[in-house]
Coordinates of C-alpha atoms and ligand atoms in Angstrom, one line a residue:
M1 CA 0.0 0.0 0.0
D2 CA 1.4 3.4 -1.0
S3 CA -1.0 5.6 0.9
S4 CA 0.5 8.7 -0.6
K5 CA -1.3 7.7 -3.8
D6 CA -4.6 7.8 -1.9
M7 CA -4.1 11.2 -0.3
N8 CA -3.0 14.6 -1.3
F9 CA -0.1 15.1 1.0
A10 CA 0.6 18.4 -0.6
R11 CA -2.2 19.7 1.6
L12 CA -0.3 18.6 4.7
S13 CA 2.8 20.7 5.3
S14 CA 3.4 19.8 8.9
A15 CA 5.1 16.8 10.4
D16 CA 2.6 16.6 13.3
S17 CA -0.3 16.1 10.7
L18 CA 1.7 13.6 8.6
L19 CA 2.5 11.5 11.7
V20 CA -1.3 11.2 12.3
A21 CA -2.5 10.9 8.7
A22 CA 0.2 9.0 6.7
G23 CA 0.3 5.2 6.3
R24 CA -3.5 4.7 6.3
D25 CA -5.4 2.7 3.8
R26 CA -8.0 5.2 2.8
R27 CA -10.2 3.0 0.7
R28 CA -13.9 2.8 1.6
G29 CA -14.5 0.1 4.2
S30 CA -10.8 -0.3 5.2
P31 CA -10.0 -0.4 8.9
L32 CA -9.1 3.1 10.0
N33 CA -6.0 1.8 11.7
V34 CA -3.5 -0.4 9.9
P35 CA -4.1 -4.0 10.9
L36 CA -1.4 -6.1 12.5
V37 CA -0.7 -8.6 9.7
P38 CA 1.4 -11.5 11.0
A39 CA 1.7 -13.1 7.5
S40 CA 4.7 -14.9 6.0
N41 CA 3.0 -15.5 2.7
F42 CA 0.1 -14.4 0.6
V43 CA -2.3 -16.0 -1.9
L44 CA -0.4 -16.0 -5.2
G45 CA -1.4 -13.8 -8.0
T46 CA -1.2 -10.4 -6.2
E47 CA 1.8 -8.1 -5.9
R48 CA 2.9 -10.0 -2.7
A49 CA 4.0 -13.6 -2.5
Y50 CA 6.3 -13.8 0.5
A51 CA 6.7 -11.3 3.4
R52 CA 10.5 -11.3 3.5
D53 CA 10.7 -10.4 -0.2
D54 CA 7.6 -8.3 -0.7
G55 CA 6.8 -6.7 2.7
T56 CA 3.5 -6.7 4.6
P57 CA 0.9 -3.9 4.9
T58 CA 1.9 -3.3 8.6
W59 CA 5.6 -2.6 7.8
E60 CA 4.7 -0.6 4.8
A61 CA 2.5 1.7 6.9
L62 CA 5.5 2.5 9.1
E63 CA 7.6 3.1 6.0
D64 CA 5.0 5.4 4.5
I65 CA 4.9 7.5 7.7
V66 CA 8.6 8.0 8.0
G67 CA 9.0 8.4 4.2
A68 CA 6.3 11.2 4.3
L69 CA 8.1 12.9 7.2
E70 CA 11.5 13.0 5.5
Q71 CA 10.1 13.4 2.0
G72 CA 11.8 10.2 0.8
R73 CA 11.2 6.5 0.7
S74 CA 11.8 4.6 3.9
V75 CA 12.9 0.9 4.5
A76 CA 12.0 -0.6 7.9
F77 CA 14.3 -3.1 9.6
A78 CA 14.3 -5.5 12.5
S79 CA 16.2 -3.0 14.6
G80 CA 18.3 0.1 14.2
M81 CA 21.4 -2.0 13.9
A82 CA 19.9 -4.1 11.2
G83 CA 19.3 -0.9 9.2
I84 CA 22.8 0.3 9.8
A85 CA 24.2 -3.1 8.7
A86 CA 22.2 -2.8 5.5
V87 CA 23.9 0.5 4.8
F88 CA 27.3 -1.0 5.4
D89 CA 26.2 -3.9 3.2
Q90 CA 26.3 -1.5 0.2
L91 CA 30.1 -1.1 0.5
Q92 CA 32.6 -2.7 -1.9
A93 CA 35.7 -4.5 -0.5
G94 CA 38.4 -2.1 0.4
S95 CA 36.1 0.8 1.1
R96 CA 37.1 3.7 3.3
I97 CA 34.7 4.5 6.2
V98 CA 34.8 7.7 8.2
L99 CA 33.0 7.7 11.6
P100 CA 32.6 10.3 14.3
D101 CA 34.8 10.0 17.4
D102 CA 31.6 10.2 19.5
C103 CA 28.9 7.9 18.1
Y104 CA 26.5 5.1 18.9
Q105 CA 28.8 2.3 20.0
G106 CA 27.1 -0.4 17.8
V107 CA 28.1 1.5 14.7
A108 CA 31.7 1.7 15.8
G109 CA 31.6 -2.1 16.7
L110 CA 30.2 -3.0 13.3
A111 CA 32.8 -0.9 11.5
E112 CA 35.6 -2.4 13.7
S113 CA 34.5 -6.0 13.1
G114 CA 34.6 -5.5 9.3
R115 CA 38.0 -3.8 9.6
Q116 CA 39.4 -6.8 11.5
K117 CA 38.2 -9.0 8.7
G118 CA 40.0 -6.8 6.2
L119 CA 36.7 -5.7 4.5
W120 CA 37.4 -1.9 4.9
S121 CA 39.4 0.7 6.6
V122 CA 38.0 3.0 9.4
S123 CA 39.0 6.4 10.5
R124 CA 37.4 8.6 13.1
L125 CA 36.9 12.4 13.2
A126 CA 35.7 14.7 15.9
V127 CA 32.0 15.5 15.3
D128 CA 32.7 19.3 15.2
D129 CA 35.9 19.0 13.0
T130 CA 34.0 20.4 10.0
D131 CA 37.2 21.0 8.0
G132 CA 38.3 17.5 8.6
W133 CA 35.0 16.1 7.4
I134 CA 35.0 18.3 4.3
R135 CA 38.6 17.0 3.5
A136 CA 37.5 13.4 4.2
C137 CA 34.6 13.7 1.7
A138 CA 37.1 13.6 -1.2
A139 CA 38.3 10.1 -0.6
A140 CA 35.7 8.3 1.6
D141 CA 33.3 5.7 0.4
L142 CA 31.0 5.9 3.5
L143 CA 30.7 9.0 5.7
W144 CA 28.7 8.1 8.7
L145 CA 27.6 11.1 10.7
E146 CA 25.7 11.4 13.9
S147 CA 24.3 14.7 15.1
P148 CA 23.6 15.5 17.9
S149 CA 26.1 12.8 18.9
N150 CA 25.7 10.1 21.5
P151 CA 26.4 10.9 24.4
M152 CA 28.4 14.1 24.1
L153 CA 25.6 15.9 22.2
V154 CA 28.0 17.6 19.8
V155 CA 26.2 19.0 16.7
A156 CA 27.9 18.5 13.3
D157 CA 27.8 21.2 10.6
L158 CA 25.8 18.8 8.4
R159 CA 25.0 21.5 5.8
A160 CA 28.7 22.3 5.2
I161 CA 29.7 18.7 5.2
C162 CA 26.9 17.5 2.9
M163 CA 27.8 20.3 0.4
A164 CA 31.5 19.3 0.1
P165 CA 32.3 17.4 -3.1
R166 CA 32.4 13.6 -2.6
K167 CA 33.0 10.6 -4.9
P168 CA 30.0 9.9 -7.1
S169 CA 29.8 6.4 -5.5
A170 CA 30.2 7.7 -2.0
L171 CA 27.4 7.4 0.6
L172 CA 26.9 10.1 3.2
A173 CA 24.6 8.8 6.0
V174 CA 23.3 10.7 9.0
D175 CA 22.2 8.9 12.2
N176 CA 19.1 11.1 13.0
T177 CA 18.0 9.2 16.1
F178 CA 18.6 12.0 18.6
A179 CA 17.1 14.8 16.5
T180 CA 14.4 12.7 14.8
S181 CA 12.7 13.8 11.6
L182 CA 10.9 16.5 13.7
N183 CA 14.0 18.4 14.4
Q184 CA 16.1 17.7 11.3
R185 CA 15.7 16.2 7.8
P186 CA 19.2 15.1 6.7
L187 CA 18.1 14.4 3.1
D188 CA 17.1 18.1 2.8
L189 CA 20.7 19.0 3.9
G190 CA 22.2 16.8 1.2
A191 CA 22.7 13.4 2.8
D192 CA 22.2 10.3 0.8
L193 CA 20.7 8.3 3.7
S194 CA 18.9 9.3 6.8
F195 CA 18.8 6.7 9.6
Q196 CA 16.8 6.5 12.8
S197 CA 16.3 3.8 15.4
A198 CA 12.5 3.5 15.7
T199 CA 13.2 1.8 19.0
K200 CA 13.6 5.3 20.4
F201 CA 11.2 8.2 19.7
I202 CA 9.0 6.6 17.0
G203 CA 8.1 3.6 19.2
G204 CA 8.4 5.9 22.2
H205 CA 7.3 3.3 24.9
S206 CA 10.4 1.1 25.3
D207 CA 8.5 -1.9 24.0
L208 CA 9.9 -2.6 20.5
L209 CA 13.0 -2.7 18.3
A210 CA 12.9 -1.4 14.8
G211 CA 15.1 0.7 12.5
M212 CA 14.4 3.0 9.5
V213 CA 16.6 4.0 6.6
T214 CA 15.2 6.7 4.4
V215 CA 16.5 7.7 0.9
R216 CA 15.4 9.7 -2.1
R217 CA 17.5 7.8 -4.7
N218 CA 15.7 4.9 -6.2
D219 CA 18.9 2.8 -6.6
L220 CA 19.5 3.0 -2.9
L221 CA 15.9 2.1 -2.1
I222 CA 16.2 -1.0 -4.2
A223 CA 19.6 -1.9 -2.8
L224 CA 18.4 -1.5 0.8
R225 CA 15.3 -3.6 0.3
G226 CA 17.5 -6.2 -1.5
S227 CA 19.9 -6.3 1.5
R228 CA 16.9 -6.7 3.9
E229 CA 15.5 -9.6 1.9
L230 CA 18.8 -11.5 1.5
R231 CA 19.9 -10.9 5.1
G232 CA 16.4 -11.5 6.5
A233 CA 16.6 -8.3 8.5
T234 CA 12.8 -7.8 8.4
P235 CA 10.8 -6.0 11.0
G236 CA 8.3 -8.0 13.2
A237 CA 4.6 -7.6 12.6
L238 CA 3.8 -6.6 16.2
E239 CA 6.8 -4.3 16.4
S240 CA 5.7 -2.5 13.2
F241 CA 2.2 -2.2 14.5
L242 CA 3.4 -0.7 17.8
A243 CA 5.8 1.6 16.0
V244 CA 2.9 2.9 13.8
R245 CA 0.8 3.4 16.9
G246 CA 3.8 5.2 18.6
A247 CA 4.2 7.5 15.6
R248 CA 0.7 8.8 15.9
T249 CA 1.5 10.6 19.2
M250 CA 5.2 11.2 18.5
A251 CA 5.0 14.9 17.9
L252 CA 3.1 15.6 21.1
R253 CA 5.4 13.4 23.1
F254 CA 8.5 14.9 21.6
E255 CA 7.3 18.5 22.1
R256 CA 6.5 17.9 25.8
A257 CA 9.8 16.1 26.4
Q258 CA 11.8 18.8 24.7
V259 CA 10.2 21.6 26.8
N260 CA 11.0 19.5 29.9
A261 CA 14.6 18.9 28.7
M262 CA 15.3 22.7 28.2
A263 CA 14.0 23.5 31.7
L264 CA 16.0 20.6 33.3
A265 CA 19.2 21.6 31.4
E266 CA 18.9 25.1 32.7
R267 CA 18.4 24.0 36.3
L268 CA 21.1 21.4 36.1
S269 CA 23.6 23.9 34.8
A270 CA 23.0 26.0 37.9
H271 CA 23.1 23.1 40.4
P272 CA 26.1 22.9 42.7
G273 CA 26.2 19.1 42.5
V274 CA 26.8 19.3 38.7
E275 CA 30.2 19.9 37.2
C276 CA 29.1 20.4 33.6
T277 CA 25.8 20.2 31.6
R278 CA 25.8 19.4 27.9
Y279 CA 22.6 20.3 26.1
P280 CA 22.6 21.9 22.6
G281 CA 19.9 24.4 23.7
L282 CA 22.2 26.0 26.3
S283 CA 24.0 29.1 25.0
S284 CA 27.1 27.7 26.8
H285 CA 27.1 24.6 24.6
P286 CA 30.1 24.6 22.3
T287 CA 28.1 23.9 19.2
H288 CA 24.9 25.8 20.2
A289 CA 25.2 28.2 17.2
I290 CA 25.1 25.3 14.7
A291 CA 22.3 23.7 16.6
R292 CA 20.2 26.9 16.5
D293 CA 20.8 27.3 12.8
Q294 CA 20.3 23.6 11.8
L295 CA 17.8 22.1 14.2
N296 CA 14.1 22.8 14.8
G297 CA 14.6 22.1 18.5
Y298 CA 17.3 20.9 20.9
G299 CA 16.1 17.4 21.6
T300 CA 15.3 15.6 24.8
I301 CA 18.7 14.2 25.8
I302 CA 20.9 15.9 28.4
S303 CA 24.4 14.7 29.5
F304 CA 25.8 16.1 32.7
D305 CA 28.8 15.3 34.8
V306 CA 28.1 14.8 38.5
R307 CA 30.6 16.6 40.7
G308 CA 32.8 13.9 42.2
D309 CA 33.8 10.5 40.9
A310 CA 32.0 7.5 39.2
A311 CA 30.7 6.3 42.5
A312 CA 29.1 9.7 43.1
A313 CA 27.4 9.4 39.7
D314 CA 26.3 5.8 40.4
A315 CA 24.8 7.0 43.7
V316 CA 22.6 9.6 41.9
C317 CA 21.3 6.8 39.6
S318 CA 20.5 4.6 42.6
R319 CA 18.6 7.4 44.3
V320 CA 16.2 8.6 41.6
R321 CA 12.7 7.4 42.1
L322 CA 10.5 8.8 39.3
I323 CA 13.3 8.6 36.8
Q324 CA 14.2 5.1 35.8
H325 CA 17.8 3.8 36.1
A326 CA 17.9 2.2 32.7
T327 CA 19.6 2.5 29.3
S328 CA 18.1 3.6 26.0
L329 CA 16.2 6.8 25.3
G330 CA 13.3 8.5 23.6
A331 CA 10.4 7.0 25.6
V332 CA 7.6 8.5 27.6
E333 CA 9.5 7.6 30.8
S334 CA 12.7 9.5 31.7
T335 CA 15.7 7.2 32.0
I336 CA 19.2 7.9 33.4
E337 CA 22.5 6.0 33.0
R338 CA 26.2 6.4 33.7
R339 CA 27.7 5.9 30.2
A340 CA 31.3 5.3 31.2
G341 CA 30.1 2.3 33.2
I342 CA 29.3 0.5 29.9
P343 CA 32.0 -1.7 28.4
G344 CA 33.7 0.1 25.5
Q345 CA 32.7 3.5 26.7
T346 CA 35.6 4.1 29.1
H347 CA 36.8 7.1 27.1
L348 CA 33.9 9.1 28.5
P349 CA 34.0 11.3 31.6
P350 CA 33.6 8.9 34.5
S351 CA 30.8 10.8 36.2
L352 CA 28.8 11.5 33.0
L353 CA 25.1 10.7 33.3
R354 CA 22.9 10.6 30.2
L355 CA 19.4 11.6 30.9
S356 CA 16.6 10.9 28.4
V357 CA 13.8 13.2 29.4
G358 CA 10.3 11.9 29.2
I359 CA 6.9 13.4 29.4
E360 CA 6.4 13.5 33.2
N361 CA 5.7 16.7 35.0
V362 CA 8.8 18.8 34.9
D363 CA 8.7 19.9 38.5
D364 CA 8.4 16.3 39.7
L365 CA 11.4 15.4 37.5
W366 CA 13.4 18.2 39.0
A367 CA 12.4 17.3 42.5
D368 CA 13.6 13.8 41.8
L369 CA 16.9 14.9 40.3
D370 CA 17.6 17.6 42.9
A371 CA 17.0 15.1 45.7
A372 CA 19.2 12.5 44.1
L373 CA 22.0 15.0 43.6
Q374 CA 21.8 16.2 47.2
G375 CA 22.1 12.7 48.4
R376 CA 18.5 12.3 49.6
E377 CA 16.9 8.9 49.1
Ligands
PLP1 C1 19.6 3.0 19.7 C2 20.5 3.6 18.6 C3 20.9 2.9 17.5 C4 20.7 1.5 17.3 O1 19.3 1.1 17.2 P1 18.7 -0.3 17.8 O2 17.3 -0.1 17.5 O3 19.0 -0.4 19.2 O4 19.3 -1.4 17.0 C5 21.7 3.6 16.6 N1 22.0 4.9 16.8 C6 21.6 5.6 17.9 C7 22.0 7.1 18.0 C8 20.8 5.0 18.8 O5 20.4 5.7 19.9

């Protein structure tokens, strides 16, 4: 189902309307909501024979929604990492990959495992080293950017980097998970691929894994679908259904969480128990000017260093009550985690906590954080 054929999306200019309206079967008598279709195969003679090859109506609804938001065509995967692996799957042997120094650790792990097998070379650049990225564009086969980056929240000058000349066969991909399609549309800035983990804001309830890769080039659309088919990286029926349901309320959830995050970032930056607060919306943030220019909003993630050592930061995590001590991000519930405590993340400041702000009442969130920082149970 390509629902854009059934509806004049030109009349809808805003993402919040598209999130509600896209991906529906608008034919007379159809269910208003996309059904959960747990099918592996279909009666022959139609456009679909087998789900892994031809898709299902449920995944396609999710693809239609994200495609409409980013004005491209989207391919849904079993997880964010499955989508990222499908992008890496496009590389020829001997390719040169450039990654940010601060990025999702799964991407770095995937690149490193291929490097160890001799499939490609990998170099890393600071997220804000715009000149370095522009120079790297000339020779790289895959430029993987992430902005704002995880967990340091550095904003890359995507516009400048995307405009730099690159090899005709090169791919420039942006991990848009933290910004989401609501704050940033990488394809508009000139990226070839826009990625987001739908596990995070699209799902929004910490109850599914899914990943989306969105493109405007038809050759890439076909190649990504081909990789998904051959690797079997297909999204689950229930996960797709839940992700569609999550998408319907995403704009409201994101708006509320973002307002909460700005307020908490300001209060954290003035708190005596906090050494340093990183949030792109704070004027003190090193890449605030690019963020202001490039993003529609500053997001819902805050990183801050607790004054003291790793144990002091762990103690804050153990004392929060409303906020969940848990990994991941982008859900209705606020979560907090000490990132350097995770294997492979030892380069981070030891007392850095990453807070994913949810949709709870901001004063309750602040009371919880303030009490935990002051050592009250
Ligand atoms: C979670 C995440 C991923 C990976 O997505 P999964 O759905 O967990 O496989 C990639 N990039 C970023 C920035 C993420 O937060």
